[in-house]
XYZ file of C-alpha atoms in Angstrom:
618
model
C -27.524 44.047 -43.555
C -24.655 43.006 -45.268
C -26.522 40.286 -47.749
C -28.000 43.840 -48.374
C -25.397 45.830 -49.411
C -23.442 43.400 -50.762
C -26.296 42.527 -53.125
C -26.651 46.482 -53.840
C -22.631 47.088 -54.869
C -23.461 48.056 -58.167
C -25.232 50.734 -56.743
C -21.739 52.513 -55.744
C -20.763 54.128 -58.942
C -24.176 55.661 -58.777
C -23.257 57.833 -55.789
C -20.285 59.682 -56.922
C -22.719 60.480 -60.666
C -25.521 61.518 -58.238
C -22.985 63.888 -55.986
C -21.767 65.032 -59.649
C -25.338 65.880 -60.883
C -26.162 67.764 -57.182
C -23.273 70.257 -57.982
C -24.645 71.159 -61.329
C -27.046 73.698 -59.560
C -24.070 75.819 -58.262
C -21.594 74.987 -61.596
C -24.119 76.194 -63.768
C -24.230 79.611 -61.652
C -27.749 79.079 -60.925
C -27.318 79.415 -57.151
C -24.680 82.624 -56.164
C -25.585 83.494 -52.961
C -24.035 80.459 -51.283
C -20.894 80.361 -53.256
C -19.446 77.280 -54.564
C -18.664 74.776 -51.436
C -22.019 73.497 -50.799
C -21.586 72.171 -54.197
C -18.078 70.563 -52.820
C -19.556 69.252 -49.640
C -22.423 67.235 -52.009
C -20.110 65.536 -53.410
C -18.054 64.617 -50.611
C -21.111 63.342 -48.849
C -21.742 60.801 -51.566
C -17.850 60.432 -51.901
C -18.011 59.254 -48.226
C -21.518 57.370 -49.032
C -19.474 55.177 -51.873
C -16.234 54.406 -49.742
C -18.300 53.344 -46.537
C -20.708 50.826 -48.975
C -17.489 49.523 -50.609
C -15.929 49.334 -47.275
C -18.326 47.043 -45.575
C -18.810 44.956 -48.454
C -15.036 44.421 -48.966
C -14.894 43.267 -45.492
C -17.486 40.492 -45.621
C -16.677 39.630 -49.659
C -13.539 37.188 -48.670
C -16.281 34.792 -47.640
C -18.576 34.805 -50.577
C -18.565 33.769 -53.737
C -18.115 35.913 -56.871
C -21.056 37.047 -58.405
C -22.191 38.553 -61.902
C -25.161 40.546 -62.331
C -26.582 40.780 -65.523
C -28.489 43.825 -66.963
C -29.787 43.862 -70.379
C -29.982 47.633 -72.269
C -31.032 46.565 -75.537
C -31.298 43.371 -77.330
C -33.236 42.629 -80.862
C -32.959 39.662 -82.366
C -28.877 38.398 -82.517
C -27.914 41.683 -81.219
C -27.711 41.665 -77.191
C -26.191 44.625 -75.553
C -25.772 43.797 -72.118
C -24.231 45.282 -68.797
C -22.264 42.570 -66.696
C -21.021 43.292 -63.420
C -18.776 41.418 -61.095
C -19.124 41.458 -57.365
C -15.537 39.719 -56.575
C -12.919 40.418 -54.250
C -10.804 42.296 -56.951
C -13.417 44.223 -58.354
C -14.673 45.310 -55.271
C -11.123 46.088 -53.331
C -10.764 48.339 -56.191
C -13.285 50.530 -55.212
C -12.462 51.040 -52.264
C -9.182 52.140 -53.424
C -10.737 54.370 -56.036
C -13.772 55.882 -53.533
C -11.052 56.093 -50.879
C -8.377 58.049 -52.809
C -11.230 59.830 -54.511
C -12.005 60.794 -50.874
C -8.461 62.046 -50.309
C -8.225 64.170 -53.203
C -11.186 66.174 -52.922
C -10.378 67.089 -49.140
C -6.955 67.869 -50.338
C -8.678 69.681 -53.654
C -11.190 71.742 -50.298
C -7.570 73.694 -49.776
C -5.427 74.025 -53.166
C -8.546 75.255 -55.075
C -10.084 77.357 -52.168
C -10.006 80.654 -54.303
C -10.855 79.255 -57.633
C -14.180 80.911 -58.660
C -15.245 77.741 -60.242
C -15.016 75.123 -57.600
C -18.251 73.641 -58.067
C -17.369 72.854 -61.997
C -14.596 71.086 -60.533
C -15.669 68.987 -58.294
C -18.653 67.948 -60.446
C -15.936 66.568 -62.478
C -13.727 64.943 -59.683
C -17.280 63.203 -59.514
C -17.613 62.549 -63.139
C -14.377 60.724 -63.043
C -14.903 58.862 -59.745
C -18.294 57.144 -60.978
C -16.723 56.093 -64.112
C -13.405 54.309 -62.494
C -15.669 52.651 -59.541
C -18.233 51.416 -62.975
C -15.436 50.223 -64.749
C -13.667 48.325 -61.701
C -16.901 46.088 -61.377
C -18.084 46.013 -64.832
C -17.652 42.216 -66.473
C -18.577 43.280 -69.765
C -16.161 44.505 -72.618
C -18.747 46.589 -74.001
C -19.761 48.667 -70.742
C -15.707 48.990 -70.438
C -15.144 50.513 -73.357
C -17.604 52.950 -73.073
C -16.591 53.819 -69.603
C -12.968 54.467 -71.291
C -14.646 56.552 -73.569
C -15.989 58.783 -70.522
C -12.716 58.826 -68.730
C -11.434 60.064 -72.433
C -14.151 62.931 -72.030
C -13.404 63.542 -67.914
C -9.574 63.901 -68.966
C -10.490 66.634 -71.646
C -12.675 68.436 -69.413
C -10.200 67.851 -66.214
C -6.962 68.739 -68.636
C -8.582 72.037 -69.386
C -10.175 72.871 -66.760
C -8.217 76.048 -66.609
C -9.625 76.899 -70.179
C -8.271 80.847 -70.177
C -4.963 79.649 -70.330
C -3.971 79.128 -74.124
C -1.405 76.312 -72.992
C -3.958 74.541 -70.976
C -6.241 74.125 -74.447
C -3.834 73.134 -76.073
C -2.830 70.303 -73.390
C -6.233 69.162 -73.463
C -6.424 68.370 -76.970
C -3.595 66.529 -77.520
C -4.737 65.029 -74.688
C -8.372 63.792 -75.476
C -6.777 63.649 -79.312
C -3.934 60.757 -78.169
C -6.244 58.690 -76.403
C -9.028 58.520 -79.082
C -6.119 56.845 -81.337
C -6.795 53.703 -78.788
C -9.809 53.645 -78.402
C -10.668 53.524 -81.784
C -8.466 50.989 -82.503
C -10.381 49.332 -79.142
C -13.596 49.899 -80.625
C -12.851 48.040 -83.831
C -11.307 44.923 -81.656
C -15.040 45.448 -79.709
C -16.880 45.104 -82.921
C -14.716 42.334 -84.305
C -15.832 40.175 -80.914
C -19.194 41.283 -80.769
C -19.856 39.394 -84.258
C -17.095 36.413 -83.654
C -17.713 35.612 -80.162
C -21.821 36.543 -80.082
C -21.362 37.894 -76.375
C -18.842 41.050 -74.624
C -19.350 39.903 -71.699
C -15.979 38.699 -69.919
C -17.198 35.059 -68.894
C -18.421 34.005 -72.521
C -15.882 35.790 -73.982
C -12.845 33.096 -72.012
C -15.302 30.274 -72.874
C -14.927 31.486 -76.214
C -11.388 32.294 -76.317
C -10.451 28.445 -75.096
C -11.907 26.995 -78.562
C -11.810 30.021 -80.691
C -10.007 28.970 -84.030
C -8.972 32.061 -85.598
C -6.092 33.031 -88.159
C -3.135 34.630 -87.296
C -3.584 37.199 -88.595
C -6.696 37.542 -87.332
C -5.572 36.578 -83.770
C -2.902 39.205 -83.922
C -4.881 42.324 -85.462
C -7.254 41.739 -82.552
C -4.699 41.556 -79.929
C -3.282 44.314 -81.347
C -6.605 46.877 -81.479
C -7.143 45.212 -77.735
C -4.024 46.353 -76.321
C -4.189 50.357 -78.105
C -6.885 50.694 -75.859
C -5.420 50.649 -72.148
C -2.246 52.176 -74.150
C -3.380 55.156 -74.744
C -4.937 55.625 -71.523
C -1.838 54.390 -69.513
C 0.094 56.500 -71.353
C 2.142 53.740 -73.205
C 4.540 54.221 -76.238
C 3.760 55.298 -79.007
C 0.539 56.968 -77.292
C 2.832 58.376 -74.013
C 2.905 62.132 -74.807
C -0.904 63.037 -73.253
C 0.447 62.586 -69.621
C 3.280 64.955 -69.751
C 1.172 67.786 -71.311
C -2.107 67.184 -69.441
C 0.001 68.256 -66.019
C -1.208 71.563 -66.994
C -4.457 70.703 -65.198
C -4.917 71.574 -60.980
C -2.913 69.190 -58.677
C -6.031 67.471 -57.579
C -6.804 65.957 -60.512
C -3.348 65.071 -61.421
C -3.578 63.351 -58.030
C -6.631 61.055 -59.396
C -5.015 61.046 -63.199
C -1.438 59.458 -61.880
C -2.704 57.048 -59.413
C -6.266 55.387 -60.392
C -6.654 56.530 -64.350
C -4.258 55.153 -65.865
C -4.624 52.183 -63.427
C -7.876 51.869 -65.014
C -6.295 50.833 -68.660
C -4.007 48.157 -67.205
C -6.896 46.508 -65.241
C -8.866 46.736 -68.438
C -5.966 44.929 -69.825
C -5.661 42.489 -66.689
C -9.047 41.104 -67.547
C -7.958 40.797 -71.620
C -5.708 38.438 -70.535
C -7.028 35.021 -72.175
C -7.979 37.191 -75.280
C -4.800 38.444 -75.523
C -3.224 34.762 -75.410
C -4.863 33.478 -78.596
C -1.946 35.947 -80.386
C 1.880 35.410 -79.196
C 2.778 38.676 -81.435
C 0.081 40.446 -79.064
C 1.998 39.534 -75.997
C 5.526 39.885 -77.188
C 4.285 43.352 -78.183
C 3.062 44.249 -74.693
C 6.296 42.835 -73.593
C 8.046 45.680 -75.879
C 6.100 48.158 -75.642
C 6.183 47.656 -71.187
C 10.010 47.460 -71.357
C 10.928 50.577 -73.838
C 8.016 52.667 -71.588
C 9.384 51.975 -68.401
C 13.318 52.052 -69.430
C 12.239 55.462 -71.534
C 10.188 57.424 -69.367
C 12.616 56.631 -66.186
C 15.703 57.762 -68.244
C 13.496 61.016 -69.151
C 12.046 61.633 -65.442
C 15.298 62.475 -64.044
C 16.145 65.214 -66.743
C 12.856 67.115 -65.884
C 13.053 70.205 -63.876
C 9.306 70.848 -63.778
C 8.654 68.694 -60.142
C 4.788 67.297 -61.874
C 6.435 66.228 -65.056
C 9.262 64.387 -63.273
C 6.330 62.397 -61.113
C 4.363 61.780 -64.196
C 6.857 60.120 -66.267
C 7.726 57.764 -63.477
C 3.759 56.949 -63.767
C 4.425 55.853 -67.274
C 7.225 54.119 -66.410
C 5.930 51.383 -63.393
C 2.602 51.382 -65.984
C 5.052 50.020 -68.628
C 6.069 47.126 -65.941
C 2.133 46.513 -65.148
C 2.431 46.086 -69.435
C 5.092 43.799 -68.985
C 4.042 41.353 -66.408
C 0.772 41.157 -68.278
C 2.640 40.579 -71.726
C 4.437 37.708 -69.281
C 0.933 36.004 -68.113
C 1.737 37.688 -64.202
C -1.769 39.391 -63.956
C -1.709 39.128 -60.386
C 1.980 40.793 -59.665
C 0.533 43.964 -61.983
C -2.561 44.248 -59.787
C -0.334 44.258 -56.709
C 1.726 46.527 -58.255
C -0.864 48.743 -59.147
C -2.002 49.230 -55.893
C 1.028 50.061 -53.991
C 1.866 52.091 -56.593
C -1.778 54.295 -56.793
C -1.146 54.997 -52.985
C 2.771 56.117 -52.809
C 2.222 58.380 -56.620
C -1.075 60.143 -54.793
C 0.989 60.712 -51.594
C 3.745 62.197 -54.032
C 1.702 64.413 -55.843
C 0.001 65.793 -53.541
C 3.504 66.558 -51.414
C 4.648 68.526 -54.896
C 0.893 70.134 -55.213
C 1.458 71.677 -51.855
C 4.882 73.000 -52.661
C 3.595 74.309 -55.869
C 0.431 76.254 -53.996
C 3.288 77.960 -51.242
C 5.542 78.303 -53.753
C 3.729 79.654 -56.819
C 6.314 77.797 -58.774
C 6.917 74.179 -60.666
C 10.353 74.947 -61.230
C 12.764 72.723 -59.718
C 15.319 75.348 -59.918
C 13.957 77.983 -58.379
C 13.575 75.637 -55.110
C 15.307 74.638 -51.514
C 15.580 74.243 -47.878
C 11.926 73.534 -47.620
C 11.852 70.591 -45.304
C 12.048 73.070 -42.393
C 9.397 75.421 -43.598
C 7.183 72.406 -44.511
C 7.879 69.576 -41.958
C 4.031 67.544 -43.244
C 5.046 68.035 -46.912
C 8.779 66.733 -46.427
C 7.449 63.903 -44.496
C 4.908 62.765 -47.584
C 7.346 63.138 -49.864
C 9.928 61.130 -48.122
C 7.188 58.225 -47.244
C 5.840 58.541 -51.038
C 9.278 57.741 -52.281
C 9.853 54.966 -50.226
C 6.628 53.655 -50.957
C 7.212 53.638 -54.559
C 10.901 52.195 -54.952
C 11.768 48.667 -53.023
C 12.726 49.792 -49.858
C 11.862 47.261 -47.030
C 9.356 46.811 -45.600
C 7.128 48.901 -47.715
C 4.379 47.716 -50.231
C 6.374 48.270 -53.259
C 9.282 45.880 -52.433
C 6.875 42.963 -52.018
C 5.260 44.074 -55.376
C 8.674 43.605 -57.071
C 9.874 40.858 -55.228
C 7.104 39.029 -56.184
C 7.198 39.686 -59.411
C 11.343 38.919 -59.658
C 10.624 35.831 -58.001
C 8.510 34.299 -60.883
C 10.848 35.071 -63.526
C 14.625 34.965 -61.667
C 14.879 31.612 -63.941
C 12.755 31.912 -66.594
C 13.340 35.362 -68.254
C 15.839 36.912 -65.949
C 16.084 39.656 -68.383
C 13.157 40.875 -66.988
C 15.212 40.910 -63.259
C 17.467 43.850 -65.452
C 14.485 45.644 -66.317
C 13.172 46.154 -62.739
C 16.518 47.074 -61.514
C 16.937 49.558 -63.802
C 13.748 50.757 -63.288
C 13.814 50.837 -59.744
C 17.568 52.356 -59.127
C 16.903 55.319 -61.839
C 14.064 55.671 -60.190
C 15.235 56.027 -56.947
C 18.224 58.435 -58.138
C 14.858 60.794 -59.785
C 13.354 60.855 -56.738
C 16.108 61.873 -54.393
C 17.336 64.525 -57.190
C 13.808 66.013 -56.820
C 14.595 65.880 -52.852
C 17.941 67.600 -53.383
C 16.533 70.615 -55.373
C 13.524 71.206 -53.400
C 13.829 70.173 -49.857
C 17.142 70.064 -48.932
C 19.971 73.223 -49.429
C 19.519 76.812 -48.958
C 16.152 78.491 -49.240
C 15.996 80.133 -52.609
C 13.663 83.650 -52.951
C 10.846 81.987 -53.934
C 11.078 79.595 -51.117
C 11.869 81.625 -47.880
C 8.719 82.380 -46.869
C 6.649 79.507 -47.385
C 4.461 78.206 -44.855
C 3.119 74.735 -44.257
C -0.481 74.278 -46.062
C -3.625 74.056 -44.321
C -5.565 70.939 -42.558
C -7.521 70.732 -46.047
C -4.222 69.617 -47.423
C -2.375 68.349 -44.348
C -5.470 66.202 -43.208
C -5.143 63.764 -46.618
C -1.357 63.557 -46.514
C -0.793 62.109 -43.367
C -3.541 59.724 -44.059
C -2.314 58.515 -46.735
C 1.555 58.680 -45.182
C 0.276 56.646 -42.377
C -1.502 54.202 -45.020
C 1.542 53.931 -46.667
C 3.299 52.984 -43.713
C 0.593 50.289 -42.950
C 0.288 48.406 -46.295
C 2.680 45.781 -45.567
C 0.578 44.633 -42.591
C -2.910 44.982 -44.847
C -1.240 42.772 -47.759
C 0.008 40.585 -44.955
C -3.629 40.488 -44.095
C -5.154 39.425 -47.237
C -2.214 36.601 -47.799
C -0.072 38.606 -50.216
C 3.256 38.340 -48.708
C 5.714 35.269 -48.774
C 6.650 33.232 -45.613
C 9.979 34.109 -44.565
C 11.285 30.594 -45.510
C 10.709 31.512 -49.370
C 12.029 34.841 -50.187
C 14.611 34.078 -52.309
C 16.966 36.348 -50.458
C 19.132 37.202 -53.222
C 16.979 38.755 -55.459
C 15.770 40.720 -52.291
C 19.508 42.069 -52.117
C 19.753 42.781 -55.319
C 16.356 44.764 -55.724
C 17.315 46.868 -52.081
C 21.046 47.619 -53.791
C 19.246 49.098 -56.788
C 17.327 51.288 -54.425
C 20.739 51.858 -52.485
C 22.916 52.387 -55.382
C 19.783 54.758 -56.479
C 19.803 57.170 -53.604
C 23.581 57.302 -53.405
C 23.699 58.400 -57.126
C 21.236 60.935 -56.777
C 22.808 62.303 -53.105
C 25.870 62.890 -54.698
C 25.236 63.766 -57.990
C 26.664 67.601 -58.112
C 23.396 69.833 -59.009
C 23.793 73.333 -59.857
C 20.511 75.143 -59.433
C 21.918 78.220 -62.099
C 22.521 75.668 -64.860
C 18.852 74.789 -66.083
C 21.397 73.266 -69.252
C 24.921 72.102 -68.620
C 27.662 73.630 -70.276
C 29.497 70.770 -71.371
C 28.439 69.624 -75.008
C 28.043 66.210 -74.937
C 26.086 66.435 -71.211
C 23.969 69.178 -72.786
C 22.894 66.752 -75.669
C 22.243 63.975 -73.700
C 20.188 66.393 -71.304
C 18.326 67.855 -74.607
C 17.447 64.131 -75.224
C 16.013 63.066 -71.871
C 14.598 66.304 -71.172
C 12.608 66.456 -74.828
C 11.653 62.698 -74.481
C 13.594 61.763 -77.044
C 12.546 64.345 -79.523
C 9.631 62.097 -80.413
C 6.891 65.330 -80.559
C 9.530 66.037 -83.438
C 9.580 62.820 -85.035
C 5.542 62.883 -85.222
C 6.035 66.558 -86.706
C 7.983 65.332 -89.187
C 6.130 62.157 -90.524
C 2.549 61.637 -89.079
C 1.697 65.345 -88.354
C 3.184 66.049 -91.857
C 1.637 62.954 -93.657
C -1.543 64.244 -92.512
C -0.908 67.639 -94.099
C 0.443 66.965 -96.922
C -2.687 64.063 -97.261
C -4.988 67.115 -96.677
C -3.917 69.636 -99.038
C -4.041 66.800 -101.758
C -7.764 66.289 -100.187
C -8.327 70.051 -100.487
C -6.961 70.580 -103.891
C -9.365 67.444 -105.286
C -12.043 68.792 -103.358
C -11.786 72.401 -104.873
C -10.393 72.035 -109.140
C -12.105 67.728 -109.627
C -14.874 67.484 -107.463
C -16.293 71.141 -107.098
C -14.835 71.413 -111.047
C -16.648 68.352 -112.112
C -20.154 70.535 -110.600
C -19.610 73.898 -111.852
C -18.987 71.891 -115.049
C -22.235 70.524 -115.224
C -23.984 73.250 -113.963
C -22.433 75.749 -116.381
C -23.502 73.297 -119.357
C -27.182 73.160 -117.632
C -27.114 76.784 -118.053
C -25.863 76.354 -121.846
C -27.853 74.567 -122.487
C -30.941 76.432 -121.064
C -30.220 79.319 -122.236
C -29.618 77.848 -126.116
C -32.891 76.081 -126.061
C -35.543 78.673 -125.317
C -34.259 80.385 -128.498
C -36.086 76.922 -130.024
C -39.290 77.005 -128.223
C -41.957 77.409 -130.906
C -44.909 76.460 -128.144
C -46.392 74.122 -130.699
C -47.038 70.765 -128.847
C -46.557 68.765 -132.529
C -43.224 70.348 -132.491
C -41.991 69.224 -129.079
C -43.793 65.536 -129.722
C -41.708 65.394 -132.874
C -38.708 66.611 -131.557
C -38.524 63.389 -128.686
C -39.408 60.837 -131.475
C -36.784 62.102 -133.513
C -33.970 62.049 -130.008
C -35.432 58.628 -129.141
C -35.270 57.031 -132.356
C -31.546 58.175 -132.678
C -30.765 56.590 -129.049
C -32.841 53.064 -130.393
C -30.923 52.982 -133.084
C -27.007 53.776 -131.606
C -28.596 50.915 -128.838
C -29.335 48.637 -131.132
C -25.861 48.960 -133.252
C -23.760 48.780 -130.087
C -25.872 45.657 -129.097
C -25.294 44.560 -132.992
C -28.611 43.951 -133.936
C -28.144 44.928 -136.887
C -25.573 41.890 -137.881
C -28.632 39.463 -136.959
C -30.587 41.573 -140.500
C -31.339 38.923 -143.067
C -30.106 41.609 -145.568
């Protein structure tokens, strides 16, 4: 039984696509009479279906060896498109996170969308969004990657603006699906460029080609470059960060997925670029950048945030800009672990915040309070969620860092700075967001607010109690140090970050009435944080304008040269039609003599522009 299903693994993306395509009945509105949650409970039957496969395989995997399946789509004569998959211990732990948190989120999305008329729609997508992640964490082939990026592109879109009647939501979604198609164009040029240098996009030729490839620099590094746009875009990276923040417009639920396994997806894309992304140094030392200004930005402009999703989803960007990092730094392993512990505390977080938003009709962080006795479940997920995420011992994160601090405390301790920083600003955003909603006196909007349903409830202690147990699962599977080698003061200083982060933020004064502060200088740095830096302005100003100004010059050549240069010659057809039927005679001599006469003239102006005529013996 298990050769079985270990042998049929690649058939687990399939049952989240078929769940998907059984909703389509009652998201079309051809079946009424049953209402939408039929179409809900399809899909988390096959939801269920997926995890419990994974499951079982993932238990009996750490015995086998990894194996690649190979199916061919279309191949004629150099041209072989191929799908590779990879049964491995990796590829198939991630699905298992993906199915199970998939799981989570559409029992938690049975209760926040309860009264949306379209329910089916939406939970056709959720399964949309699951197959894709669970194909693209066993897929071994570049070319099956991309195109699964492509589809998560298309779920985001579709997700983003899912809410369509809202003019702000449309607009969210198109910047959305807009930003990310910058990457993966760039990606699909870098997927082109391989396809024709390496002969194969399949993962395993494409190392065996990387360890003799001779290419130019340039060549190396315009490569690496187009590889890494890619999983930028869709981790929400700088420059291609600004999708994330405005596709929080979307229902909780599928921020839920979006935060925690999406843009997950784009750093274990880049995980497996790893040895392509070695043959160019400038490659690397731009991931290395482009991690470190992410995570130091989008943690400086989390705690300026007073909408309670926004604040959560720039701390996404953020600890995706130190997955960017360690990869830039050849620590693919640390960014995997990272990954995970942090897909498990930022679901627990955001769906804590969803619930406050459903009770509270409200995703104002000023117009909160005194909700941790009115919504003891809630309060508990948050709290657990925010441990989870920042290095607070024992929890999953800590050993994430630690790890990763312990491979660089003496080769680039830099990167030590970068972590703490991280971590203790980090810290001080979450307990802010603690302060304004949770603690102090109930505020209107938040004196009557009862504690959500089982729907809700159900997935939040699960995955509070997960949360709680990861240290003993990665202690499990061999991930945690011995005692004996902890370097101990590293440890301290990642826990004081935390420490220092917490006090900061429990003593910071917040006034709920001052949504700006009055003081100048605070208000500009607040203005700063809280506008990301102004960079939606700086893109106004050159790209948005380049493109405009680059258009109108388009339009004006289009309209007075090109359409010009046609009504030109069509006005002298009709010249010259209408001049010559005053000259027809209908005398066939006529018109014979008339062509000898034109050609002769053209033989002869030939013939003197060849200089024949110079050649004449007279």
């Amino acid at each position: 039984m298990s050769q079985f299903l270990f042998l049929t693994s690649w058939f687990v993306p399939l049952y989240s696509l078929f769940g998907a395509i059984l909703t389509l009945p009652w998201g079309l509105g051809i079946i009424r009479r049953t209402g939408p949650r039929p179409a809900a409970y399809f899909n988390l039957l096959t939801t269920i279906l997926a995890f419990v496969h994974s499951l079982f395989v993932f238990k009996d995997i750490w015995d086998r060896e990894p194996q690649n399946l190979l199916v061919t789509w279309f191949k004629a004569a150099d041209l072989d498109l191929s799908f590779a998959l990879e049964l491995s211990p990796v590829s198939i732990g991630a699905t298992v996170l993906i199915t199970g948190l998939s799981l989570m989120a559409q029992v938690y999305a049975l209760g926040y969308m309860e009264k949306d008329w379209s329910l089916a729609r939406f939970f056709a997508l959720l399964g949309f969004f699951e197959a894709a992640l669970s194909a693209l964490a066993i897929s071994d082939s570049l070319f099956l990657s991309y195109a699964l990026l492509e589809v998560l592109t298309l779920s985001t879109y579709l997700l983003v603006g899912f809410w369509y009647a809202q003019p702000l939501v449309v607009t969210a979604a198109r910047d959305a699906f807009l930003t990310k198609r910058v990457g993966d164009l760039l990606l699909l040029m870098a997927v082109v460029t391989l396809s024709t240098s390496a002969g194969s996009l399949n993962f395993s030729d494409l190392y065996e080609w990387a360890q003799t490839a001779n290419l130019s620099p340039m060549t190396s590094t315009l490569l690496g470059l187009a590889l890494i746009a890619g999983p930028a875009g869709k981790c929400a990276q700088f420059p291609l960060h600004l999708w994330l923040d405005e596709a929080m417009e979307g229902p909780n639920p599928a921020s839920v997925m979006r935060n925690s396994l999406v843009v997950a997806g784009g750093a274990y894309l880049l995980f497996k670029l790893q040895p392509l992304l070695a043959l160019s140094p400038v490659a690397l030392n731009a991931l290395v950048i482009m991690g470190t200004v992410t995570a130091i930005g989008a943690t400086l402009v989390s705690i300026a945030q007073i909408d309670i999703k926004r604040a959560l989803s720039h701390s996404t960007s953020a600890y995706m800009g130190l997955a960017f990092l360690a990869v830039g730094l050849q620590q693919g392993g640390v960014a995997l672990m990272l990954l995970l512990t942090h897909a498990i505390a930022k679901a627990l977080l955001f769906m804590s915040s969803g619930s406050v938003i459903l009770t509270t009709q409200s995703q104002d962080l000023t117009e909160m309070g005194g909700l941790w006795s009115r919504m003891p479940a809630t309060t508990t997920a948050y709290v657990v969620g925010s441990a989870g995420l920042v290095t607070l011992l024992p929890l999953g994160s800590f050993w994430a860092m630690l790890a990763w601090a312990d491979g660089f405390v003496t080769i680039s301790p830099w990167v030590i700075g970068v972590l703490l920083i991280v971590n203790g600003l980090t810290a001080l955003n979450l307990t802010r967001v603690f302060r304004l909603v949770f603690w102090g006196k109930p505020q209107p909007k938040t004196r009557r607010t009862p504690e959500v349903g089982w729907p809700m409830a159900l997935p939040m202690v699960t995955l509070t109690v997960l949360t709680l147990l990861l240290p003993l699962m990665l202690q499990q599977w061999y991930l945690l140090p011995d005692w004996e080698s902890i370097n101990w003061y590293v440890a301290s200083a990642l826990f004081a970050s935390t420490a220092l982060g917490v006090g900061v933020g429990s003593t910071i004064y917040l006034h709920k009435a001052w949504s700006r502060s009055r003081i100048l200088a605070w208000r500009f740095l607040q203005d700063l944080l809280g506008y990301d830096f102004y960079i939606d302005r700086v893109y106004r100003v050159t790209v948005v304008s380049a493109v405009a100004v680059l258009s109108k010059i388009s339009a004006w050549s289009d309209r007075y040269l090109v359409d010009g240069i046609v009504n030109l010659v069509g006005f002298a057809t009709i010249i010259g039609g209408q001049s010559l039927k005053y000259s027809i005679s209908g005398q066939s001599q006529g018109y014979m003599l008339t062509i000898l006469a034109v050609v002769s003239i053209l033989g002869f102006f030939i013939s003197w522009s060849l200089g024949l005529f110079n050649k004449l013996p007279f």
